[in-house]
Amino acid sequence: MAYRSIVLVKQVPDTANITAEAMKEDGTVNRAALPTIFNPEDLHALEAALEVKDRFGGTVTAITMGPPKAADVLRDCLFRGADRAILLTDRRAGGSDTLATSYILSQAVKTVGNYDFVFCGRQAIDGDTAQTGPQCAEKLNIPQVTYLEEIVNIQGNIAELKRNIGHGWEIVKVRLPCLATVVETANTPRPWSAKRMMRNKAKQAPAEIPAATSERLEQLKQQGKLLEQWGLDDISADIDRCGLSGSPTKVFRIQSIVLKKEGFTEIEPTETGVRRLIRELVGDRTLG
Ligand SMILES: Cc1cc2nc3c(=O)[nH]c(=O)nc-3n(C[C@H](O)[C@H](O)[C@H](O)COP(=O)(O)OP(=O)(O)OC[C@H]3O[C@@H](n4cnc5c(N)ncnc54)[C@H](O)[C@@H]3O)c2cc1C
């Protein structure tokens, strides 16, 4: 049996090189002002999908939502072994929080259709919420396995997956289709293949070449040099659930917190201990 995997990959600001222009006045990320990289854990999500293809047969489709420049991560996916790559770009999606992002991505997954696995990274290094994957699973109404460490086996429509539970592992059996969020210890992402790079490096999304006429785009398509690109209308998205209008979260300020206190306090695991801890946290304004 061949398995069809969809991988959700995100281009993120390189948080090791943040500048003062990192955030716009409205509290959203100023992506244009930041160097970008492939979200680290999404490389492991891609590798998990490629592993399913290698071991059991199937296909891998990569989807990213972002500005035209996000097509970089799609080319990267093609260089490593993805069969299909889709750029979801639409100005009306700008400023989406995880609620809106997961809605848009789940609509894109539904539009691709006919899938067995959706793989995501556990979290993205810019938002760090780890909510997008689980929220997508809820919207797709499919089971989710978070913290995927290993694909133990797949038989028919049942996958045996090992997940990291902090101080140990748990092996779960899940019915397909399912969504899994992948951690960085799960695998070693494969490098680019020289052949695949030569075949795919010239591919561009229409949004990357805004001056191109429709004839030119058609010509590029015929030459196999056009990346697939969708907007919100292509995935039948309800516009009110996308972008700022679909996002209840507002980020007012980002602060760099430097913890100065050294050492630790041991709290006994009793009712009195917990009360003491809460009093302390409220007292130093960590809570409340
Ligand atoms: C400082 C800061 C604070 C924020 N706080 C909140 C908050 O409290 N609540 C909130 O709802 N939003 C918040 N956001 C916005 C949130 O980061 C964005 O909505 C983001 O698009 C999705 O969330 P994430 O980056 O946290 O992704 P995560 O949930 O950490 O990402 C998990 C996985 O989902 C997939 N994924 C995520 N985004 C995309 C994408 N665009 N395309 C393809 N795959 C994707 C990837 O596989 C990724 O590894 C915040 C952003 C910033 C910069």
Coordinates of C-alpha atoms and ligand atoms in Angstrom, one line a residue:
M1 CA 0.0 0.0 0.0
A2 CA 1.3 3.5 -0.9
Y3 CA 0.8 6.3 1.5
R4 CA 0.2 10.0 0.6
S5 CA 1.8 12.4 3.0
I6 CA 1.4 16.1 3.2
V7 CA 4.0 18.1 5.1
L8 CA 3.4 21.6 6.5
V9 CA 6.6 23.6 6.4
K10 CA 7.2 27.1 7.5
Q11 CA 9.9 29.7 6.6
V12 CA 10.8 31.5 9.8
P13 CA 13.0 34.4 10.8
D14 CA 16.4 33.3 11.9
T15 CA 15.9 34.0 15.6
A16 CA 19.7 33.9 16.1
N17 CA 19.9 37.2 14.1
I18 CA 17.1 39.4 15.3
T19 CA 17.2 43.2 14.8
A20 CA 15.2 46.1 16.2
E21 CA 12.8 46.0 13.2
A22 CA 11.7 42.5 14.1
M23 CA 8.1 43.5 15.0
K24 CA 5.8 45.9 13.2
E25 CA 3.7 48.5 15.1
D26 CA 0.6 46.2 14.9
G27 CA 2.5 43.5 16.8
T28 CA 2.9 41.2 13.8
V29 CA 6.3 39.9 12.6
N30 CA 8.1 42.1 10.1
R31 CA 9.3 39.2 8.0
A32 CA 10.8 41.4 5.3
A33 CA 13.4 42.8 7.8
L34 CA 14.7 39.4 8.9
P35 CA 17.0 36.8 7.4
T36 CA 15.0 33.6 7.0
I37 CA 15.5 29.8 7.4
F38 CA 13.6 26.6 7.1
N39 CA 11.9 26.0 10.4
P40 CA 14.3 23.5 12.0
E41 CA 11.7 20.9 13.2
D42 CA 9.9 21.1 9.8
L43 CA 13.0 19.5 8.3
H44 CA 12.3 16.5 10.5
A45 CA 8.7 16.5 9.6
L46 CA 9.7 16.4 5.9
E47 CA 12.2 13.6 6.6
A48 CA 9.4 11.6 8.4
A49 CA 7.2 11.9 5.3
L50 CA 10.1 10.9 3.0
E51 CA 10.8 7.9 5.2
V52 CA 7.2 6.8 4.8
K53 CA 7.7 7.1 1.1
D54 CA 11.0 5.2 1.1
R55 CA 9.8 2.3 3.4
F56 CA 6.2 1.9 2.2
G57 CA 5.9 3.8 -1.0
G58 CA 3.8 6.8 -1.7
T59 CA 4.1 10.5 -2.3
V60 CA 5.1 13.7 -0.4
T61 CA 3.4 17.0 -0.9
A62 CA 4.8 20.1 0.8
I63 CA 2.7 23.1 1.6
T64 CA 3.8 26.4 3.0
M65 CA 1.8 29.5 3.8
G66 CA 3.6 32.8 3.7
P67 CA 4.9 35.6 1.5
P68 CA 6.4 34.9 -2.0
K69 CA 9.8 34.4 -0.5
A70 CA 8.5 31.4 1.4
A71 CA 8.9 29.5 -1.9
D72 CA 12.5 29.0 -0.8
V73 CA 11.5 26.3 1.6
L74 CA 9.4 24.6 -1.1
R75 CA 12.4 24.4 -3.4
D76 CA 14.4 23.0 -0.5
C77 CA 11.7 20.3 0.0
L78 CA 11.9 19.4 -3.8
F79 CA 15.7 19.2 -3.5
R80 CA 15.4 16.7 -0.7
G81 CA 12.7 14.5 -2.3
A82 CA 9.2 16.0 -2.2
D83 CA 7.1 15.2 -5.2
R84 CA 4.9 18.3 -5.1
A85 CA 5.1 21.7 -3.5
I86 CA 2.4 24.3 -3.1
L87 CA 2.9 27.9 -2.0
L88 CA -0.2 29.3 -0.3
T89 CA 0.2 33.1 -0.5
D90 CA -2.5 35.7 -0.2
R91 CA -2.3 39.2 1.3
R92 CA -5.6 38.5 3.2
A93 CA -3.8 35.8 5.2
G94 CA -1.2 38.3 6.6
G95 CA -1.3 38.6 10.4
S96 CA -2.9 35.2 11.0
D97 CA -2.5 33.8 14.5
T98 CA -2.6 30.0 15.1
L99 CA -6.4 29.9 14.9
A100 CA -6.4 31.5 11.4
T101 CA -3.2 29.7 10.3
S102 CA -4.5 26.3 11.2
Y103 CA -7.8 27.1 9.5
I104 CA -6.1 28.1 6.3
L105 CA -3.7 25.2 6.4
S106 CA -6.5 22.7 7.0
Q107 CA -8.4 24.1 4.1
A108 CA -5.3 23.6 1.9
V109 CA -4.9 20.0 3.2
K110 CA -8.6 19.4 2.3
T111 CA -8.1 20.9 -1.1
V112 CA -5.1 18.5 -1.8
G113 CA -7.4 15.7 -0.5
N114 CA -6.9 12.0 -0.4
Y115 CA -4.1 11.9 2.2
D116 CA -2.9 9.4 4.8
F117 CA -0.5 11.5 6.9
V118 CA -0.1 15.2 7.6
F119 CA 3.3 15.9 9.2
C120 CA 4.2 19.2 10.9
G121 CA 7.1 20.3 13.0
R122 CA 6.4 20.3 16.7
Q123 CA 6.7 24.0 16.8
A124 CA 8.0 27.0 14.8
I125 CA 10.9 29.0 16.3
D126 CA 9.2 32.4 15.7
G127 CA 5.8 31.9 17.4
D128 CA 6.9 28.9 19.5
T129 CA 3.3 28.0 20.2
A130 CA 3.2 24.4 19.0
Q131 CA -0.5 24.9 18.5
T132 CA -0.8 24.9 14.7
G133 CA -0.4 21.1 14.2
P134 CA -2.9 20.1 16.8
Q135 CA -5.4 22.8 15.7
C136 CA -5.1 21.5 12.1
A137 CA -5.9 18.0 13.2
E138 CA -9.0 19.2 15.1
K139 CA -10.2 21.1 12.0
L140 CA -9.6 18.1 9.8
N141 CA -11.3 15.9 12.3
I142 CA -8.5 13.4 12.3
P143 CA -6.5 11.8 15.2
Q144 CA -3.2 13.5 16.1
V145 CA 0.1 12.1 17.5
T146 CA 2.3 14.8 19.0
Y147 CA 6.1 14.6 19.7
L148 CA 6.7 11.8 17.0
E149 CA 10.0 10.1 17.6
E150 CA 9.7 7.1 15.3
I151 CA 7.5 5.5 12.6
V152 CA 7.6 2.0 14.0
N153 CA 5.4 0.4 11.4
I154 CA 2.4 1.0 9.1
Q155 CA 0.0 -1.8 8.2
G156 CA -3.1 -1.1 6.1
N157 CA -4.7 1.9 7.6
I158 CA -3.1 1.6 11.1
A159 CA 0.2 3.3 11.9
E160 CA 2.3 2.3 15.0
L161 CA 4.1 5.5 16.1
K162 CA 6.5 6.1 18.9
R163 CA 6.1 9.4 20.7
N164 CA 8.3 11.2 23.2
I165 CA 6.6 11.8 26.6
G166 CA 9.5 13.6 28.3
H167 CA 10.9 10.9 30.6
G168 CA 10.2 8.0 28.2
W169 CA 8.3 6.9 25.2
E170 CA 4.9 5.7 24.3
I171 CA 4.0 3.6 21.3
V172 CA 0.5 4.3 20.0
K173 CA -1.6 2.8 17.2
V174 CA -3.5 5.3 15.2
R175 CA -6.0 5.0 12.4
L176 CA -5.2 6.8 9.2
P177 CA -5.5 9.5 8.1
C178 CA -3.7 11.1 11.0
L179 CA -1.6 14.2 11.8
A180 CA 1.8 13.9 13.5
T181 CA 4.0 16.7 14.9
V182 CA 7.6 15.7 14.7
V183 CA 10.5 16.5 17.2
E184 CA 14.1 17.1 16.2
T185 CA 15.4 13.9 17.7
A186 CA 13.2 11.8 15.4
N187 CA 15.6 11.5 12.5
T188 CA 18.4 13.1 10.5
P189 CA 17.1 15.2 7.6
R190 CA 18.7 14.0 4.4
P191 CA 20.8 16.5 2.3
W192 CA 19.8 17.9 -1.0
S193 CA 20.2 15.5 -4.0
A194 CA 22.3 17.1 -6.7
K195 CA 20.0 15.6 -9.4
R196 CA 16.9 16.9 -7.8
M197 CA 18.5 20.3 -7.3
M198 CA 19.4 20.6 -10.9
R199 CA 15.9 19.6 -11.9
N200 CA 14.1 22.0 -9.5
K201 CA 16.3 25.0 -8.8
A202 CA 14.8 27.1 -11.6
K203 CA 11.2 26.6 -10.4
Q204 CA 9.6 29.8 -9.2
A205 CA 6.1 30.7 -7.9
P206 CA 4.2 33.3 -9.9
A207 CA 4.3 35.6 -6.9
E208 CA 8.1 35.7 -7.1
I209 CA 7.9 37.1 -10.7
P210 CA 5.2 39.7 -10.5
A211 CA 6.2 41.3 -13.8
A212 CA 5.7 38.1 -15.8
T213 CA 2.8 38.2 -18.2
S214 CA 0.2 35.3 -18.3
E215 CA 1.9 34.1 -21.6
R216 CA 5.3 34.0 -19.8
L217 CA 3.8 32.1 -16.9
E218 CA 2.2 29.6 -19.3
Q219 CA 5.5 29.2 -21.0
L220 CA 7.3 28.6 -17.7
K221 CA 4.6 26.0 -16.8
Q222 CA 5.1 24.2 -20.0
Q223 CA 8.8 24.1 -19.2
G224 CA 8.1 22.7 -15.8
K225 CA 9.6 25.8 -14.1
L226 CA 6.5 27.0 -12.3
L227 CA 5.8 26.2 -8.7
E228 CA 2.2 25.6 -7.8
Q229 CA 0.6 28.6 -6.1
W230 CA -2.8 28.9 -4.4
G231 CA -4.6 31.9 -2.9
L232 CA -7.4 31.8 -0.3
D233 CA -10.1 31.5 -3.0
D234 CA -8.4 28.3 -4.4
I235 CA -9.0 26.6 -1.0
S236 CA -12.5 27.9 -0.5
A237 CA -11.5 29.7 2.6
D238 CA -14.0 31.9 4.5
I239 CA -12.2 35.2 4.5
D240 CA -13.5 36.2 7.9
R241 CA -11.6 33.3 9.4
C242 CA -8.3 34.4 7.8
G243 CA -5.7 37.0 8.5
L244 CA -6.2 39.7 11.2
S245 CA -10.0 39.4 11.1
G246 CA -9.8 35.7 11.9
S247 CA -7.2 36.2 14.6
P248 CA -8.2 37.0 18.2
T249 CA -4.6 37.1 19.3
K250 CA -2.9 40.5 19.5
V251 CA 0.8 40.7 20.4
F252 CA 1.3 44.1 22.1
R253 CA 4.9 43.9 23.0
I254 CA 7.9 41.5 22.9
Q255 CA 10.2 41.6 25.8
S256 CA 13.6 40.1 26.3
I257 CA 13.5 38.6 29.8
V258 CA 16.9 38.0 31.5
L259 CA 16.5 35.8 34.6
K260 CA 19.1 37.0 37.1
K261 CA 18.3 34.8 40.1
E262 CA 20.4 31.7 40.5
G263 CA 19.8 28.5 42.5
F264 CA 16.5 26.8 43.0
T265 CA 13.7 26.4 45.6
E266 CA 12.4 23.0 46.4
I267 CA 8.6 22.8 46.8
E268 CA 7.3 19.8 48.6
P269 CA 4.5 18.0 46.6
T270 CA 1.8 18.6 49.1
E271 CA -1.3 20.9 49.3
T272 CA 0.8 23.3 51.6
G273 CA 3.7 23.2 49.2
V274 CA 1.5 24.1 46.2
R275 CA -0.2 26.9 48.2
R276 CA 3.2 28.3 49.1
L277 CA 4.3 28.1 45.4
I278 CA 1.2 30.0 44.2
R279 CA 1.6 32.7 46.9
E280 CA 5.2 33.2 45.8
L281 CA 4.3 33.3 42.1
V282 CA 1.5 35.8 42.8
G283 CA 3.8 37.8 45.1
D284 CA 6.5 38.3 42.4
R285 CA 3.8 38.8 39.7
T286 CA 4.7 35.7 37.7
L287 CA 1.0 34.9 38.1
G288 CA -2.0 37.2 38.2
Ligands
LIG1 C1 6.2 36.7 19.6 C2 5.0 36.0 19.0 C3 4.0 35.6 19.8 C4 2.9 35.0 19.3 N1 1.9 34.6 20.1 C5 0.8 34.0 19.6 C6 -0.2 33.5 20.5 O1 -0.1 33.7 21.8 N2 -1.3 32.9 20.0 C7 -1.4 32.7 18.7 O2 -2.4 32.1 18.2 N3 -0.5 33.1 17.8 C8 0.6 33.8 18.2 N4 1.6 34.2 17.4 C9 1.4 34.0 15.9 C10 1.8 32.7 15.5 O3 3.2 32.5 15.7 C11 1.5 32.6 14.0 O4 0.1 32.5 13.9 C12 2.1 31.5 13.2 O5 1.7 31.6 11.9 C13 1.7 30.0 13.6 O6 2.1 29.7 14.8 P1 3.6 29.2 15.2 O7 4.6 30.0 14.5 O8 3.6 29.4 16.7 O9 3.6 27.8 14.8 P2 3.7 26.5 15.6 O10 2.3 26.1 16.1 O11 4.8 26.5 16.6 O12 4.1 25.6 14.4 C14 3.9 24.2 14.4 C15 4.0 23.6 13.0 O13 2.9 24.1 12.2 C16 3.3 24.2 10.9 N5 3.1 25.6 10.5 C17 3.0 26.7 11.2 N6 2.8 27.8 10.5 C18 2.9 27.4 9.2 C19 2.8 28.1 7.9 N7 2.6 29.4 7.8 N8 2.9 27.3 6.8 C20 3.0 26.0 6.9 N9 3.1 25.3 8.0 C21 3.1 26.0 9.2 C22 4.8 23.8 10.8 O14 4.8 22.4 10.5 C23 5.2 24.1 12.2 O15 6.4 23.4 12.6 C24 2.7 34.8 17.9 C25 3.8 35.2 17.0 C26 4.9 35.8 17.6 C27 6.0 36.3 16.7

